[in-house]
PDB file of C-alpha atoms in Angstrom:
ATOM      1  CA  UNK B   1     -30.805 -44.670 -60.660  1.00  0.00           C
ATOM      2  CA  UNK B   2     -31.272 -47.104 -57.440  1.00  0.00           C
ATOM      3  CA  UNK B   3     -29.360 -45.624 -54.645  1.00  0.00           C
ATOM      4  CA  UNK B   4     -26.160 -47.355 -53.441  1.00  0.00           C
ATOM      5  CA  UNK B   5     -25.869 -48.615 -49.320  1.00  0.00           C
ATOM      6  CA  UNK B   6     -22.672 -47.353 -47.715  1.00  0.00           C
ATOM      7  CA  UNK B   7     -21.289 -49.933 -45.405  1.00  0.00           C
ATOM      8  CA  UNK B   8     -18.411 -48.491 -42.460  1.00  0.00           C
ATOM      9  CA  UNK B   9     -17.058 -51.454 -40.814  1.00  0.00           C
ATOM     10  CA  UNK B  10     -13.228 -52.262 -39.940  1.00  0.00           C
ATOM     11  CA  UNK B  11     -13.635 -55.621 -38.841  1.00  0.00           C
ATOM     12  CA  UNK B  12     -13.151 -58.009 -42.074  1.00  0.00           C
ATOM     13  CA  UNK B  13     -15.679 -60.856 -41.016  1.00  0.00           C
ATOM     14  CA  UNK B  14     -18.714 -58.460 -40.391  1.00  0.00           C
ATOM     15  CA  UNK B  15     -17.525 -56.202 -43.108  1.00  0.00           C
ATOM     16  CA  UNK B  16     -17.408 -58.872 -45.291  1.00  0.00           C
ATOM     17  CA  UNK B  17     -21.268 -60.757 -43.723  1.00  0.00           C
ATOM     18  CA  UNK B  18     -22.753 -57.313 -43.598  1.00  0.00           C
ATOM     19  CA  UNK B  19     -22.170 -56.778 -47.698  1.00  0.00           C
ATOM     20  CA  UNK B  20     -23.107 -60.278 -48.662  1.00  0.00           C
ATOM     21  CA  UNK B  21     -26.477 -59.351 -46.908  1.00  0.00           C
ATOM     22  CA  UNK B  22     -26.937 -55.944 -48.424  1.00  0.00           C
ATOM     23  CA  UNK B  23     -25.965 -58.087 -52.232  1.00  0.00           C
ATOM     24  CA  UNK B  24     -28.613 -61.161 -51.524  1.00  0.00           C
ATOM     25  CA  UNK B  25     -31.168 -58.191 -51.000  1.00  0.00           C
ATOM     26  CA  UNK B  26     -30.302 -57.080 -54.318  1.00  0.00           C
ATOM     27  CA  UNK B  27     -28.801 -53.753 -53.575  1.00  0.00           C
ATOM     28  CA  UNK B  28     -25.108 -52.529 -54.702  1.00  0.00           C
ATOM     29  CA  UNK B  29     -22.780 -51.160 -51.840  1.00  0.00           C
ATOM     30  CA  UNK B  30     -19.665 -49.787 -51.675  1.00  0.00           C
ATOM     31  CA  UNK B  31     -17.737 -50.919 -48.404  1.00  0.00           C
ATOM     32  CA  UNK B  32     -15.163 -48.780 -46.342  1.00  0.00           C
ATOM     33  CA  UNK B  33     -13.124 -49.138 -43.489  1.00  0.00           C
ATOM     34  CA  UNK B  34     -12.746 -45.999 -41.568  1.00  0.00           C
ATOM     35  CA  UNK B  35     -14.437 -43.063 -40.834  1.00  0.00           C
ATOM     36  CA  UNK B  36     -12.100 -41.138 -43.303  1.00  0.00           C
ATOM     37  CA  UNK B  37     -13.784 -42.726 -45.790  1.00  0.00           C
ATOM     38  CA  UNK B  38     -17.120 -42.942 -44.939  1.00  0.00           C
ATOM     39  CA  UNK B  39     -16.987 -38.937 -44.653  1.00  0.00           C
ATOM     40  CA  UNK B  40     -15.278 -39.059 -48.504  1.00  0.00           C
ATOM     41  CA  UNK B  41     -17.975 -41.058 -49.808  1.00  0.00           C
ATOM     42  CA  UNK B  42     -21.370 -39.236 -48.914  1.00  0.00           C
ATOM     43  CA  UNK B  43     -21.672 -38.868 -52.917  1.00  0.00           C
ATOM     44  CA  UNK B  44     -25.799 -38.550 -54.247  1.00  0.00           C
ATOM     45  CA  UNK B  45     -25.904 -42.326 -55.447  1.00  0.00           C
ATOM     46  CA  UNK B  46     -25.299 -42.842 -51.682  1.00  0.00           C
ATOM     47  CA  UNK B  47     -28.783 -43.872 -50.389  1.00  0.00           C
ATOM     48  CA  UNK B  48     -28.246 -45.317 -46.640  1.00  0.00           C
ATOM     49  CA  UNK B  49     -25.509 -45.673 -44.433  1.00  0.00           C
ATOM     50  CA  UNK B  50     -24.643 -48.354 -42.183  1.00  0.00           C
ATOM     51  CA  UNK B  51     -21.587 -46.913 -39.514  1.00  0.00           C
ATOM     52  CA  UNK B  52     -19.573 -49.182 -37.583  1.00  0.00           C
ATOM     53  CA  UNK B  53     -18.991 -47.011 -34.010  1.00  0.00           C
ATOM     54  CA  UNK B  54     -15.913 -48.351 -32.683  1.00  0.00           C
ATOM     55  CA  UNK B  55     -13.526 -47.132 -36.076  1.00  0.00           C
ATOM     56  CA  UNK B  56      -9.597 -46.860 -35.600  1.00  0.00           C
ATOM     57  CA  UNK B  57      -8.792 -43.193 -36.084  1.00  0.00           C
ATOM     58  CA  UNK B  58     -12.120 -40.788 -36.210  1.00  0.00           C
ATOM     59  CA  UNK B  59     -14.786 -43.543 -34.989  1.00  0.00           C
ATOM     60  CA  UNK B  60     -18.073 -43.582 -36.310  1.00  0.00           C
ATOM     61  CA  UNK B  61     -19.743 -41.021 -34.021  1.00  0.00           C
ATOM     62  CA  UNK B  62     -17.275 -38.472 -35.278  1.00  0.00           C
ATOM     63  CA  UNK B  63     -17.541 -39.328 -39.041  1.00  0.00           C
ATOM     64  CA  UNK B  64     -21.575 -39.081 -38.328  1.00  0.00           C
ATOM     65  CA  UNK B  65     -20.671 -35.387 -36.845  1.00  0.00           C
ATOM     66  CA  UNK B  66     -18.241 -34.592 -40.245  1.00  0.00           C
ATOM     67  CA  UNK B  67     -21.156 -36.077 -42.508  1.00  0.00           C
ATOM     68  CA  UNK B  68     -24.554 -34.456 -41.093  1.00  0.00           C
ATOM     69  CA  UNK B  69     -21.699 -30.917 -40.739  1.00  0.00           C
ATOM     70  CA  UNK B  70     -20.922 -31.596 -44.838  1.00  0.00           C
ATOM     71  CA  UNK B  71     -24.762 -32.401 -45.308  1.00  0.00           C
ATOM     72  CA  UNK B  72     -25.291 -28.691 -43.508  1.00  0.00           C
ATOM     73  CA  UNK B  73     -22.578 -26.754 -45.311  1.00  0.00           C
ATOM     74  CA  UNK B  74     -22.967 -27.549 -48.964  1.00  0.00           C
ATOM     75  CA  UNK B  75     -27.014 -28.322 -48.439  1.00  0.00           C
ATOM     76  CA  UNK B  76     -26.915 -31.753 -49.392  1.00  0.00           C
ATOM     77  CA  UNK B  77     -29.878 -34.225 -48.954  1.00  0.00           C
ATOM     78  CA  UNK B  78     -28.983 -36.255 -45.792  1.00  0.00           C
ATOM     79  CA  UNK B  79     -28.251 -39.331 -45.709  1.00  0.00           C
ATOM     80  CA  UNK B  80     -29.957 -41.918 -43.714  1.00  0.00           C
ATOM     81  CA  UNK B  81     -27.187 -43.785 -40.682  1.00  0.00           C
ATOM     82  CA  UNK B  82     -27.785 -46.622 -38.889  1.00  0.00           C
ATOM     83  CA  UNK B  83     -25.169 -47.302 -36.137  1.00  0.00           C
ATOM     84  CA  UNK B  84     -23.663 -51.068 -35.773  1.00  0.00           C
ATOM     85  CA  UNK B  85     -22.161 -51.700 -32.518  1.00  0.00           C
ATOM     86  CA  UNK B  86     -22.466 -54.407 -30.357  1.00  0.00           C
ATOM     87  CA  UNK B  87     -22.043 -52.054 -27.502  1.00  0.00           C
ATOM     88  CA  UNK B  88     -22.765 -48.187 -27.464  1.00  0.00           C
ATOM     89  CA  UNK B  89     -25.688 -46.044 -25.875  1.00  0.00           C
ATOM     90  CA  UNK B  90     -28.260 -46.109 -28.149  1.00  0.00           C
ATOM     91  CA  UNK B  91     -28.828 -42.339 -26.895  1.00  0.00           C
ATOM     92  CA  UNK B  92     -25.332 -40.996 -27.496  1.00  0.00           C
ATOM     93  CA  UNK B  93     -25.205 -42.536 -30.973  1.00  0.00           C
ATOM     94  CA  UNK B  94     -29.113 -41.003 -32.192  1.00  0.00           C
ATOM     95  CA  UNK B  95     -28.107 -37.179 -30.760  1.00  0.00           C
ATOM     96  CA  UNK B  96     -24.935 -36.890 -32.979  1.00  0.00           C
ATOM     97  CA  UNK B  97     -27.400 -37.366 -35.890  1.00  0.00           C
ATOM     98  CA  UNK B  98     -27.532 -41.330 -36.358  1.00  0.00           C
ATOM     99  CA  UNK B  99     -30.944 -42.463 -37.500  1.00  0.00           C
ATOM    100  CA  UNK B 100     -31.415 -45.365 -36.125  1.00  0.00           C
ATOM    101  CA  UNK B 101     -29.325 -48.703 -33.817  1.00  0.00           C
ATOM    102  CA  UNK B 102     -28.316 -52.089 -35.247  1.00  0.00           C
ATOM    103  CA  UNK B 103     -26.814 -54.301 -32.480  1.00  0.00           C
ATOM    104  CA  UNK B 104     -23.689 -56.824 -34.522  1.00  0.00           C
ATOM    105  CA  UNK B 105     -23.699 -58.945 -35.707  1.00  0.00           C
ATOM    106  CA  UNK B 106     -26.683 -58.097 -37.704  1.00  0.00           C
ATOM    107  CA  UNK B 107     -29.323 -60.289 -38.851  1.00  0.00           C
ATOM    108  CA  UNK B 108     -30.721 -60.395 -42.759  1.00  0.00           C
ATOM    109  CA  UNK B 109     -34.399 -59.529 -41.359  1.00  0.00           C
ATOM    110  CA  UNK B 110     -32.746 -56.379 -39.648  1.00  0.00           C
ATOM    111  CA  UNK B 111     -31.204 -55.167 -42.332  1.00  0.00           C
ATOM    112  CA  UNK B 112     -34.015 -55.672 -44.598  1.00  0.00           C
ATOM    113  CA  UNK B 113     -36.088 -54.146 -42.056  1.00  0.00           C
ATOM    114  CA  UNK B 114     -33.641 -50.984 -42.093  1.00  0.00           C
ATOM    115  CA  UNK B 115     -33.656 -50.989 -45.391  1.00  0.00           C
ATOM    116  CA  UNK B 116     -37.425 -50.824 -46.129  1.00  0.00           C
ATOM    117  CA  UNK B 117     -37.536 -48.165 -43.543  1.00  0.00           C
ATOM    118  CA  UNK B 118     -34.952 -45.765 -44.596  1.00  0.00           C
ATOM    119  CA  UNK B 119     -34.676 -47.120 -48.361  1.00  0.00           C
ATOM    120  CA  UNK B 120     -38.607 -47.698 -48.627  1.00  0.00           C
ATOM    121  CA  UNK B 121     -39.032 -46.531 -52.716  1.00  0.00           C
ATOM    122  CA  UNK B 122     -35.801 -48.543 -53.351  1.00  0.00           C
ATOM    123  CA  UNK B 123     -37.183 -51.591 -51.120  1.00  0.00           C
ATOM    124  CA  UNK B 124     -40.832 -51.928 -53.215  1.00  0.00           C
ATOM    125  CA  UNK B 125     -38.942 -51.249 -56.235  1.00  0.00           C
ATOM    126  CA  UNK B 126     -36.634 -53.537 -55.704  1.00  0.00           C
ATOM    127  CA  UNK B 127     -39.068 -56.432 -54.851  1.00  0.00           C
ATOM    128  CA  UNK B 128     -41.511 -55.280 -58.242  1.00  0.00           C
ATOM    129  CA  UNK B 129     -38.170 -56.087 -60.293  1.00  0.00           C
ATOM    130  CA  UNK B 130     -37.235 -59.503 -58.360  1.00  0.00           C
ATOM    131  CA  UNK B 131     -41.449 -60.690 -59.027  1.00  0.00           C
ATOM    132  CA  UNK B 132     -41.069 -59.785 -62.633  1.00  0.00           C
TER     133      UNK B 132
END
């Protein structure tokens, strides 16, 4: 089964840019707006994360924390996050346990790029099916 991309973002525009991009690329994602329920939806099928920082209520640094702790506890495979923010330390946001640093609004080529990197048996997969 091809794993799902879980996209955190409260704003409605970039929420809404960031999973048309994710669709044209030909993966299926389930969006959320706040931490709460990015930490409620680290189910297997989840493949990749992409965490909005600046969340109302726990923000995306803390639902990172809550994940890679729930990841820990019941000895799940983790998850692969990459932080969008237009503004945060890349530093702060990669020793809480992100994976890698989007600047927003992304771009298509970035998020494909973050995709073949932390998706890359999805990505060729993917591509075999769209030549076929």
């Amino acid at each position: 089964m091809k794993k799902q991309i879980l996209i955190v973002e409260d704003d409605p525009i970039l929420r809404d840019l960031t999973r048309r991009q994710v669709s044209k690329l030909g993966f299926e994602c389930i969006v959320v707006k706040t931490g709460e329920e990015a930490v409620d939806q680290t189910a297997p099928e989840i493949g990749l994360i992409f965490m909005d920082i600046g969340l109302p209520g726990i923000d995306g640094v803390h639902a990172t924390m809550l994940i890679r702790e729930r990841e820990l506890s019941e000895r799940k495979q983790r998850i692969p996050i990459v932080a969008l923010t237009g503004h945060a330390d890349k530093q702060r946001v990669m020793s809480v346990g992100m994976d890698d640093f989007l600047q927003k609004p992304a771009m298509m080529a970035d998020i494909k790029t973050m995709i073949e990197k932390w998706l890359p048996a999805e990505s060729s997969l993917d591509m075999q099916h769209r030549r076929g």
